[in-house]
PDB file of C-alpha atoms and ligand atoms in Angstrom:
ATOM      1  CA  MET A1041     -50.143-237.603  93.601  1.00  0.00           C
ATOM      2  CA  TYR A1042     -52.606-234.886  92.606  1.00  0.00           C
ATOM      3  CA  ARG A1043     -52.946-234.091  88.967  1.00  0.00           C
ATOM      4  CA  SER A1044     -55.631-233.846  86.340  1.00  0.00           C
ATOM      5  CA  GLY A1045     -57.361-237.169  85.862  1.00  0.00           C
ATOM      6  CA  SER A1046     -57.278-236.938  82.063  1.00  0.00           C
ATOM      7  CA  THR A1047     -53.525-237.667  81.792  1.00  0.00           C
ATOM      8  CA  PRO A1048     -53.060-241.318  80.886  1.00  0.00           C
ATOM      9  CA  ALA A1049     -51.150-243.110  83.609  1.00  0.00           C
ATOM     10  CA  ALA A1050     -47.726-244.077  82.317  1.00  0.00           C
ATOM     11  CA  TRP A1051     -47.979-247.573  83.676  1.00  0.00           C
ATOM     12  CA  LEU A1052     -51.033-248.305  81.596  1.00  0.00           C
ATOM     13  CA  THR A1053     -49.949-246.845  78.299  1.00  0.00           C
ATOM     14  CA  ASP A1054     -49.169-250.111  76.615  1.00  0.00           C
ATOM     15  CA  PRO A1055     -51.948-251.216  74.319  1.00  0.00           C
ATOM     16  CA  PRO A1056     -53.242-254.749  74.603  1.00  0.00           C
ATOM     17  CA  ASP A1057     -51.894-256.730  71.699  1.00  0.00           C
ATOM     18  CA  THR A1058     -50.069-259.967  71.031  1.00  0.00           C
ATOM     19  CA  ASP A1059     -46.931-258.851  72.910  1.00  0.00           C
ATOM     20  CA  LEU A1060     -48.883-258.851  76.137  1.00  0.00           C
ATOM     21  CA  ALA A1061     -49.441-262.547  75.787  1.00  0.00           C
ATOM     22  CA  MET A1062     -45.732-263.152  76.288  1.00  0.00           C
ATOM     23  CA  PRO A1063     -44.886-262.388  79.907  1.00  0.00           C
ATOM     24  CA  GLY A1064     -41.345-261.171  80.485  1.00  0.00           C
ATOM     25  CA  ARG A1065     -40.960-259.972  76.926  1.00  0.00           C
ATOM     26  CA  ARG A1066     -40.282-256.322  76.371  1.00  0.00           C
ATOM     27  CA  CYS A1067     -41.136-254.445  73.240  1.00  0.00           C
ATOM     28  CA  ARG A1068     -40.337-250.919  72.189  1.00  0.00           C
ATOM     29  CA  ARG A1069     -43.201-249.056  70.707  1.00  0.00           C
ATOM     30  CA  HIS A1070     -43.096-245.680  69.020  1.00  0.00           C
ATOM     31  CA  TRP A1071     -46.233-243.636  69.188  1.00  0.00           C
ATOM     32  CA  PRO A1072     -46.506-240.549  67.035  1.00  0.00           C
ATOM     33  CA  GLY A1073     -45.652-237.549  69.213  1.00  0.00           C
ATOM     34  CA  GLN A1074     -44.906-239.656  72.277  1.00  0.00           C
ATOM     35  CA  ALA A1075     -41.800-240.881  73.960  1.00  0.00           C
ATOM     36  CA  THR A1076     -40.648-244.438  73.450  1.00  0.00           C
ATOM     37  CA  LEU A1077     -42.747-246.679  75.598  1.00  0.00           C
ATOM     38  CA  GLU A1078     -41.574-249.926  76.961  1.00  0.00           C
ATOM     39  CA  LEU A1079     -43.534-252.837  78.201  1.00  0.00           C
ATOM     40  CA  VAL A1080     -41.993-255.061  80.789  1.00  0.00           C
ATOM     41  CA  LYS A1081     -43.962-257.831  82.365  1.00  0.00           C
ATOM     42  CA  ALA A1082     -42.907-259.765  85.401  1.00  0.00           C
ATOM     43  CA  SER A1083     -44.446-261.907  88.101  1.00  0.00           C
ATOM     44  CA  PRO A1084     -45.423-260.158  91.358  1.00  0.00           C
ATOM     45  CA  GLU A1085     -42.678-262.190  93.095  1.00  0.00           C
ATOM     46  CA  ALA A1086     -40.034-260.889  90.677  1.00  0.00           C
ATOM     47  CA  GLN A1087     -41.351-257.362  91.184  1.00  0.00           C
ATOM     48  CA  LEU A1088     -41.115-257.712  94.954  1.00  0.00           C
ATOM     49  CA  ARG A1089     -37.477-258.732  94.520  1.00  0.00           C
ATOM     50  CA  LEU A1090     -36.886-255.214  93.174  1.00  0.00           C
ATOM     51  CA  LEU A1091     -37.746-253.828  96.598  1.00  0.00           C
ATOM     52  CA  GLU A1092     -35.090-256.064  98.158  1.00  0.00           C
ATOM     53  CA  LEU A1093     -32.725-254.848  95.470  1.00  0.00           C
ATOM     54  CA  ALA A1094     -33.606-251.216  96.195  1.00  0.00           C
ATOM     55  CA  ASP A1095     -32.972-251.788  99.928  1.00  0.00           C
ATOM     56  CA  LEU A1096     -29.594-253.393  99.197  1.00  0.00           C
ATOM     57  CA  ASP A1097     -28.656-250.608  96.810  1.00  0.00           C
ATOM     58  CA  ALA A1098     -29.616-248.065  99.446  1.00  0.00           C
ATOM     59  CA  GLU A1099     -27.438-249.928 101.942  1.00  0.00           C
ATOM     60  CA  LEU A1100     -24.515-249.987  99.495  1.00  0.00           C
ATOM     61  CA  THR A1101     -24.946-246.259  98.881  1.00  0.00           C
ATOM     62  CA  ARG A1102     -25.009-245.590 102.634  1.00  0.00           C
ATOM     63  CA  ILE A1103     -21.840-247.642 103.115  1.00  0.00           C
ATOM     64  CA  ASP A1104     -20.149-245.839 100.245  1.00  0.00           C
ATOM     65  CA  HIS A1105     -21.206-242.465 101.630  1.00  0.00           C
ATOM     66  CA  ARG A1106     -19.945-243.397 105.091  1.00  0.00           C
ATOM     67  CA  ARG A1107     -16.680-244.552 103.597  1.00  0.00           C
ATOM     68  CA  ARG A1108     -16.197-241.192 101.912  1.00  0.00           C
ATOM     69  CA  SER A1109     -17.238-239.116 104.937  1.00  0.00           C
ATOM     70  CA  LEU A1110     -15.423-241.023 107.669  1.00  0.00           C
ATOM     71  CA  PRO A1111     -14.001-238.745 110.379  1.00  0.00           C
ATOM     72  CA  GLU A1112     -11.110-241.221 110.559  1.00  0.00           C
ATOM     73  CA  VAL A1113     -10.284-240.482 106.905  1.00  0.00           C
ATOM     74  CA  ALA A1114     -10.575-236.732 107.495  1.00  0.00           C
ATOM     75  CA  GLU A1115      -8.279-237.016 110.524  1.00  0.00           C
ATOM     76  CA  VAL A1116      -5.542-238.715 108.481  1.00  0.00           C
ATOM     77  CA  ASP A1117      -5.978-236.099 105.734  1.00  0.00           C
ATOM     78  CA  ARG A1118      -5.636-233.304 108.313  1.00  0.00           C
ATOM     79  CA  ILE A1119      -2.483-234.904 109.705  1.00  0.00           C
ATOM     80  CA  ASP A1120      -1.037-235.266 106.203  1.00  0.00           C
ATOM     81  CA  ALA A1121      -1.780-231.602 105.452  1.00  0.00           C
ATOM     82  CA  ARG A1122      -0.088-230.517 108.683  1.00  0.00           C
ATOM     83  CA  ASP A1123       2.825-232.837 107.925  1.00  0.00           C
ATOM     84  CA  ALA A1124       3.340-231.156 104.543  1.00  0.00           C
ATOM     85  CA  GLU A1125       3.337-227.745 106.269  1.00  0.00           C
ATOM     86  CA  LEU A1126       5.854-228.945 108.827  1.00  0.00           C
ATOM     87  CA  ARG A1127       8.093-230.485 106.168  1.00  0.00           C
ATOM     88  CA  ASP A1128       8.261-227.106 104.375  1.00  0.00           C
ATOM     89  CA  ALA A1129       8.758-225.206 107.635  1.00  0.00           C
ATOM     90  CA  ILE A1130      11.604-227.558 108.614  1.00  0.00           C
ATOM     91  CA  ILE A1131      13.331-227.033 105.260  1.00  0.00           C
ATOM     92  CA  ALA A1132      13.010-223.250 105.721  1.00  0.00           C
ATOM     93  CA  ALA A1133      14.304-223.471 109.313  1.00  0.00           C
ATOM     94  CA  GLU A1134      17.248-225.634 108.246  1.00  0.00           C
ATOM     95  CA  THR A1135      18.137-223.182 105.479  1.00  0.00           C
ATOM     96  CA  ASN A1136      17.877-220.277 107.916  1.00  0.00           C
ATOM     97  CA  GLU A1137      20.077-222.100 110.423  1.00  0.00           C
ATOM     98  CA  LYS A1138      22.713-222.827 107.774  1.00  0.00           C
ATOM     99  CA  ASP A1139      22.680-219.211 106.593  1.00  0.00           C
ATOM    100  CA  LEU A1140      23.178-218.021 110.164  1.00  0.00           C
ATOM    101  CA  GLY A1141      25.982-220.565 110.593  1.00  0.00           C
ATOM    102  CA  ARG A1142      27.779-219.022 107.623  1.00  0.00           C
ATOM    103  CA  GLU A1143      27.069-215.532 108.967  1.00  0.00           C
ATOM    104  CA  GLN A1144      28.492-216.526 112.347  1.00  0.00           C
ATOM    105  CA  ALA A1145      31.648-217.985 110.753  1.00  0.00           C
ATOM    106  CA  LYS A1146      32.179-214.768 108.810  1.00  0.00           C
ATOM    107  CA  ALA A1147      31.639-212.587 111.883  1.00  0.00           C
ATOM    108  CA  GLU A1148      34.102-214.750 113.859  1.00  0.00           C
ATOM    109  CA  ALA A1149      36.681-214.453 111.041  1.00  0.00           C
ATOM    110  CA  ASP A1150      36.265-210.656 111.191  1.00  0.00           C
ATOM    111  CA  VAL A1151      36.943-210.735 114.947  1.00  0.00           C
ATOM    112  CA  ASP A1152      40.003-212.975 114.411  1.00  0.00           C
ATOM    113  CA  GLN A1153      41.372-210.617 111.786  1.00  0.00           C
ATOM    114  CA  VAL A1154      41.046-207.561 114.026  1.00  0.00           C
ATOM    115  CA  ARG A1155      42.396-209.452 117.022  1.00  0.00           C
ATOM    116  CA  ALA A1156      45.443-210.652 115.008  1.00  0.00           C
ATOM    117  CA  ARG A1157      46.198-207.139 113.885  1.00  0.00           C
ATOM    118  CA  SER A1158      45.831-205.878 117.415  1.00  0.00           C
ATOM    119  CA  VAL A1159      48.180-208.610 118.696  1.00  0.00           C
ATOM    120  CA  ARG A1160      50.729-207.734 116.022  1.00  0.00           C
ATOM    121  CA  ASP A1161      50.603-204.046 116.973  1.00  0.00           C
ATOM    122  CA  ARG A1162      50.958-204.917 120.632  1.00  0.00           C
ATOM    123  CA  GLU A1163      53.989-207.109 119.875  1.00  0.00           C
ATOM    124  CA  ARG A1164      55.598-204.262 117.972  1.00  0.00           C
ATOM    125  CA  LEU A1165      54.918-201.994 120.907  1.00  0.00           C
ATOM    126  CA  ASP A1166      56.219-204.484 123.487  1.00  0.00           C
ATOM    127  CA  ALA A1167      59.311-205.270 121.427  1.00  0.00           C
ATOM    128  CA  GLY A1168      60.264-201.595 121.520  1.00  0.00           C
ATOM    129  CA  GLN A1169      60.501-201.453 117.753  1.00  0.00           C
ATOM    130  CA  VAL A1170      58.804-198.078 117.645  1.00  0.00           C
ATOM    131  CA  SER A1171      60.861-195.268 119.109  1.00  0.00           C
ATOM    132  CA  SER A1172      59.520-192.062 117.660  1.00  0.00           C
ATOM    133  CA  PRO A1173      56.942-190.513 119.991  1.00  0.00           C
ATOM    134  CA  ARG A1174      54.727-189.613 117.035  1.00  0.00           C
ATOM    135  CA  GLU A1175      54.775-193.189 115.681  1.00  0.00           C
ATOM    136  CA  LEU A1176      54.219-194.525 119.192  1.00  0.00           C
ATOM    137  CA  GLU A1177      51.139-192.377 119.586  1.00  0.00           C
ATOM    138  CA  VAL A1178      49.721-193.561 116.229  1.00  0.00           C
ATOM    139  CA  LEU A1179      50.338-197.189 117.174  1.00  0.00           C
ATOM    140  CA  GLN A1180      48.685-196.814 120.597  1.00  0.00           C
ATOM    141  CA  SER A1181      45.727-195.069 119.020  1.00  0.00           C
ATOM    142  CA  GLU A1182      45.406-197.842 116.454  1.00  0.00           C
ATOM    143  CA  ILE A1183      45.477-200.497 119.183  1.00  0.00           C
ATOM    144  CA  ALA A1184      42.713-198.677 121.071  1.00  0.00           C
ATOM    145  CA  SER A1185      40.674-198.355 117.895  1.00  0.00           C
ATOM    146  CA  LEU A1186      41.197-202.052 117.079  1.00  0.00           C
ATOM    147  CA  LEU A1187      39.994-203.020 120.573  1.00  0.00           C
ATOM    148  CA  ARG A1188      36.817-201.004 120.085  1.00  0.00           C
ATOM    149  CA  ARG A1189      36.321-202.557 116.663  1.00  0.00           C
ATOM    150  CA  GLN A1190      36.917-206.024 118.095  1.00  0.00           C
ATOM    151  CA  SER A1191      34.322-205.413 120.798  1.00  0.00           C
ATOM    152  CA  GLU A1192      31.787-204.278 118.190  1.00  0.00           C
ATOM    153  CA  LEU A1193      32.471-207.332 116.033  1.00  0.00           C
ATOM    154  CA  GLU A1194      32.171-209.615 119.063  1.00  0.00           C
ATOM    155  CA  ASP A1195      28.730-208.124 119.691  1.00  0.00           C
ATOM    156  CA  VAL A1196      27.861-208.975 116.099  1.00  0.00           C
ATOM    157  CA  VAL A1197      29.018-212.572 116.685  1.00  0.00           C
ATOM    158  CA  LEU A1198      26.935-212.784 119.864  1.00  0.00           C
ATOM    159  CA  ASP A1199      23.893-211.444 118.046  1.00  0.00           C
ATOM    160  CA  VAL A1200      24.282-213.963 115.209  1.00  0.00           C
ATOM    161  CA  MET A1201      24.823-216.783 117.706  1.00  0.00           C
ATOM    162  CA  GLU A1202      21.632-215.854 119.530  1.00  0.00           C
ATOM    163  CA  ARG A1203      19.668-215.797 116.283  1.00  0.00           C
ATOM    164  CA  ARG A1204      21.230-219.080 115.254  1.00  0.00           C
ATOM    165  CA  GLU A1205      20.303-220.699 118.553  1.00  0.00           C
ATOM    166  CA  ALA A1206      16.721-219.465 118.124  1.00  0.00           C
ATOM    167  CA  ALA A1207      16.702-220.916 114.590  1.00  0.00           C
ATOM    168  CA  GLN A1208      18.053-224.245 115.859  1.00  0.00           C
ATOM    169  CA  SER A1209      15.488-224.357 118.616  1.00  0.00           C
ATOM    170  CA  SER A1210      12.690-223.568 116.165  1.00  0.00           C
ATOM    171  CA  ARG A1211      13.958-226.251 113.760  1.00  0.00           C
ATOM    172  CA  ASP A1212      14.202-228.778 116.611  1.00  0.00           C
ATOM    173  CA  SER A1213      10.670-228.093 117.846  1.00  0.00           C
ATOM    174  CA  LEU A1214       9.337-228.395 114.283  1.00  0.00           C
ATOM    175  CA  ARG A1215      11.147-231.726 113.944  1.00  0.00           C
ATOM    176  CA  ALA A1216       9.736-232.872 117.286  1.00  0.00           C
ATOM    177  CA  GLU A1217       6.225-231.878 116.251  1.00  0.00           C
ATOM    178  CA  ARG A1218       6.656-233.776 112.996  1.00  0.00           C
ATOM    179  CA  ASP A1219       7.875-236.880 114.838  1.00  0.00           C
ATOM    180  CA  GLU A1220       4.911-236.660 117.202  1.00  0.00           C
ATOM    181  CA  LEU A1221       2.614-236.203 114.211  1.00  0.00           C
ATOM    182  CA  ALA A1222       4.054-239.308 112.544  1.00  0.00           C
ATOM    183  CA  SER A1223       3.109-241.413 115.545  1.00  0.00           C
ATOM    184  CA  ARG A1224      -0.378-239.823 115.653  1.00  0.00           C
ATOM    185  CA  ARG A1225      -0.753-240.605 111.972  1.00  0.00           C
ATOM    186  CA  GLN A1226       0.121-244.225 112.566  1.00  0.00           C
ATOM    187  CA  THR A1227      -2.636-244.504 115.191  1.00  0.00           C
ATOM    188  CA  ALA A1228      -5.150-242.570 113.062  1.00  0.00           C
ATOM    189  CA  ALA A1229      -4.343-244.601 109.930  1.00  0.00           C
ATOM    190  CA  ALA A1230      -4.753-247.852 111.872  1.00  0.00           C
ATOM    191  CA  ARG A1231      -8.151-246.642 113.140  1.00  0.00           C
ATOM    192  CA  ARG A1232      -9.158-245.546 109.638  1.00  0.00           C
ATOM    193  CA  ASP A1233      -8.081-248.856 108.088  1.00  0.00           C
ATOM    194  CA  GLU A1234     -10.014-250.758 110.734  1.00  0.00           C
ATOM    195  CA  VAL A1235     -13.237-248.850 110.017  1.00  0.00           C
ATOM    196  CA  LEU A1236     -12.662-249.089 106.259  1.00  0.00           C
ATOM    197  CA  GLY A1237     -12.117-252.816 106.664  1.00  0.00           C
ATOM    198  CA  GLU A1238     -15.432-253.173 108.534  1.00  0.00           C
ATOM    199  CA  LEU A1239     -17.239-251.134 105.902  1.00  0.00           C
ATOM    200  CA  GLY A1240     -15.570-253.191 103.175  1.00  0.00           C
ATOM    201  CA  GLU A1241     -16.908-256.358 104.790  1.00  0.00           C
ATOM    202  CA  GLN A1242     -20.413-254.904 105.106  1.00  0.00           C
ATOM    203  CA  SER A1243     -20.230-253.797 101.507  1.00  0.00           C
ATOM    204  CA  GLU A1244     -19.083-257.207 100.334  1.00  0.00           C
ATOM    205  CA  LYS A1245     -21.884-258.945 102.225  1.00  0.00           C
ATOM    206  CA  ALA A1246     -24.480-256.581 100.775  1.00  0.00           C
ATOM    207  CA  ALA A1247     -23.016-257.065  97.291  1.00  0.00           C
ATOM    208  CA  ASP A1248     -23.212-260.854  97.727  1.00  0.00           C
ATOM    209  CA  ARG A1249     -26.829-260.620  98.853  1.00  0.00           C
ATOM    210  CA  ARG A1250     -27.507-258.318  95.927  1.00  0.00           C
ATOM    211  CA  ALA A1251     -26.014-260.798  93.459  1.00  0.00           C
ATOM    212  CA  GLY A1252     -28.322-263.447  94.954  1.00  0.00           C
ATOM    213  CA  VAL A1253     -31.377-261.244  94.420  1.00  0.00           C
ATOM    214  CA  VAL A1254     -30.280-260.183  90.939  1.00  0.00           C
ATOM    215  CA  ALA A1255     -30.140-263.857  89.946  1.00  0.00           C
ATOM    216  CA  GLN A1256     -33.862-264.048  90.660  1.00  0.00           C
ATOM    217  CA  VAL A1257     -34.876-261.008  88.613  1.00  0.00           C
ATOM    218  CA  PRO A1258     -35.638-261.388  84.888  1.00  0.00           C
ATOM    219  CA  ALA A1259     -33.128-259.590  82.668  1.00  0.00           C
ATOM    220  CA  ASP A1260     -35.574-257.082  81.147  1.00  0.00           C
ATOM    221  CA  LEU A1261     -36.950-256.097  84.536  1.00  0.00           C
ATOM    222  CA  LEU A1262     -33.443-255.742  85.919  1.00  0.00           C
ATOM    223  CA  ASP A1263     -32.464-253.627  82.940  1.00  0.00           C
ATOM    224  CA  LEU A1264     -35.417-251.302  83.539  1.00  0.00           C
ATOM    225  CA  TYR A1265     -34.597-251.131  87.237  1.00  0.00           C
ATOM    226  CA  GLU A1266     -30.962-250.259  86.563  1.00  0.00           C
ATOM    227  CA  ARG A1267     -31.911-247.526  84.123  1.00  0.00           C
ATOM    228  CA  MET A1268     -34.347-246.022  86.625  1.00  0.00           C
ATOM    229  CA  ARG A1269     -31.654-246.216  89.268  1.00  0.00           C
ATOM    230  CA  VAL A1270     -29.203-244.315  87.081  1.00  0.00           C
ATOM    231  CA  GLN A1271     -31.849-241.668  86.352  1.00  0.00           C
ATOM    232  CA  HIS A1272     -33.449-241.340  89.782  1.00  0.00           C
ATOM    233  CA  GLY A1273     -30.982-242.767  92.257  1.00  0.00           C
ATOM    234  CA  VAL A1274     -33.570-245.313  93.361  1.00  0.00           C
ATOM    235  CA  GLY A1275     -34.933-247.751  90.752  1.00  0.00           C
ATOM    236  CA  ALA A1276     -38.027-249.099  92.429  1.00  0.00           C
ATOM    237  CA  ALA A1277     -40.378-248.074  95.196  1.00  0.00           C
ATOM    238  CA  ALA A1278     -43.180-249.790  97.043  1.00  0.00           C
ATOM    239  CA  LEU A1279     -46.802-248.735  96.861  1.00  0.00           C
ATOM    240  CA  ARG A1280     -47.941-248.669 100.473  1.00  0.00           C
ATOM    241  CA  GLY A1281     -51.137-247.217 101.848  1.00  0.00           C
ATOM    242  CA  GLY A1282     -51.843-245.629  98.467  1.00  0.00           C
ATOM    243  CA  ARG A1283     -48.515-243.808  98.546  1.00  0.00           C
ATOM    244  CA  CYS A1284     -45.433-244.151  96.336  1.00  0.00           C
ATOM    245  CA  GLU A1285     -42.571-244.620  98.767  1.00  0.00           C
ATOM    246  CA  GLY A1286     -40.133-243.284  96.197  1.00  0.00           C
ATOM    247  CA  CYS A1287     -41.513-239.744  95.969  1.00  0.00           C
ATOM    248  CA  HIS A1288     -43.817-239.985  99.001  1.00  0.00           C
ATOM    249  CA  LEU A1289     -46.804-238.718  97.090  1.00  0.00           C
ATOM    250  CA  THR A1290     -50.259-240.165  97.619  1.00  0.00           C
ATOM    251  CA  LEU A1291     -51.925-241.442  94.472  1.00  0.00           C
ATOM    252  CA  ASN A1292     -55.374-240.166  93.667  1.00  0.00           C
ATOM    253  CA  THR A1293     -58.430-242.384  93.276  1.00  0.00           C
ATOM    254  CA  VAL A1294     -58.220-242.441  89.487  1.00  0.00           C
ATOM    255  CA  ASP A1295     -54.637-243.712  89.588  1.00  0.00           C
ATOM    256  CA  LEU A1296     -55.443-246.231  92.277  1.00  0.00           C
ATOM    257  CA  ASN A1297     -58.391-247.508  90.247  1.00  0.00           C
ATOM    258  CA  ARG A1298     -56.161-247.919  87.221  1.00  0.00           C
ATOM    259  CA  ILE A1299     -53.684-249.880  89.285  1.00  0.00           C
ATOM    260  CA  ARG A1300     -56.494-252.034  90.680  1.00  0.00           C
ATOM    261  CA  ALA A1301     -57.517-252.843  87.107  1.00  0.00           C
ATOM    262  CA  ALA A1302     -53.956-253.699  86.005  1.00  0.00           C
ATOM    263  CA  ASP A1303     -52.823-257.293  85.685  1.00  0.00           C
ATOM    264  CA  ASP A1304     -50.564-258.649  88.420  1.00  0.00           C
ATOM    265  CA  ASP A1305     -47.671-259.106  86.010  1.00  0.00           C
ATOM    266  CA  GLU A1306     -47.809-255.591  84.668  1.00  0.00           C
ATOM    267  CA  VAL A1307     -44.821-253.550  85.748  1.00  0.00           C
ATOM    268  CA  LEU A1308     -46.168-250.202  86.892  1.00  0.00           C
ATOM    269  CA  ARG A1309     -44.375-246.899  87.013  1.00  0.00           C
ATOM    270  CA  CYS A1310     -45.056-244.004  89.318  1.00  0.00           C
ATOM    271  CA  GLU A1311     -46.109-241.220  87.031  1.00  0.00           C
ATOM    272  CA  GLU A1312     -44.735-238.648  89.406  1.00  0.00           C
ATOM    273  CA  CYS A1313     -41.205-239.965  89.974  1.00  0.00           C
ATOM    274  CA  ARG A1314     -41.063-242.541  87.117  1.00  0.00           C
ATOM    275  CA  ARG A1315     -39.697-245.240  89.400  1.00  0.00           C
ATOM    276  CA  ILE A1316     -40.987-248.780  89.118  1.00  0.00           C
ATOM    277  CA  LEU A1317     -43.940-248.941  91.468  1.00  0.00           C
ATOM    278  CA  VAL A1318     -44.207-252.313  93.175  1.00  0.00           C
ATOM    279  CA  ARG A1319     -47.494-253.455  94.638  1.00  0.00           C
ATOM    280  CA  THR A1320     -47.324-254.908  98.124  1.00  0.00           C
ATOM    281  CA  PRO A1321     -49.899-256.630 100.345  1.00  0.00           C
ATOM    282  CA  ASP A1322     -50.419-253.296 102.120  1.00  0.00           C
ATOM    283  CA  SER A1323     -50.646-251.149  99.008  1.00  0.00           C
ATOM    284  CA  GLY A1324     -54.103-249.957 100.064  1.00  0.00           C
ATOM    285  CA  LEU A1325     -55.772-251.178  96.888  1.00  0.00           C
TER     286      LEU A1325
HETATM  287 ZN1   ZN B 823     -43.199-241.884  92.989  1.00  0.00          ZN
END
């Protein structure tokens, strides 16, 4: 940490007065023109517990992050998205198939109508009911025309049938894909649940260990730690080799000298990142 040496270090801002004689007690002090300052005192052992707490919180955060970024979760989500697409496509294909079924029925009815009329004409012709040559000619011409019409309509039926078969085949392959997807989802969901279960166990264990550590930290120190954690993500950092492990900045000689002069039960704060700075045997003091 490189800054002008005249700035008072935040961890040493609390004036010596009667409050200091009561370890573990916190007081709020308002200085004109300054932010609210808080004094928390705690034994070096309690302070070291904060580092365990910070490690456990980091572990819990890692587990939570892993839980949210699991490829197994993404895979199930992808399958669900595809499933929704297929469900819509199947509905559309079914509707299309039904429409073509109606179209086919209508085209077949048209053929039947023309065929029936043609049969009737042919019966009249065969029965010899028509004797006038002029009428006979008209009837024969109509039969020929009806045959042509019937052939055209039969082509229409064939065309609709082909389209309907294509629609059925498309609907069937969509259904097959959806069935196959359902079985893939089952496998993927089982895999996801297994990994989530493992992470849940890890998380529970870490939370249990955390509760054990929390029980050994005085309430005011814990409160400060939690507030720092909310503000900075990490509540406490170790001072190692003259460096704050929270922001990774090296403290200058003035700061280090101030820390050397501080009482063991003073709770220090890194002026750079504001986290609780915990002294360790290898702090480099
Ligand atoms: Zn720092």
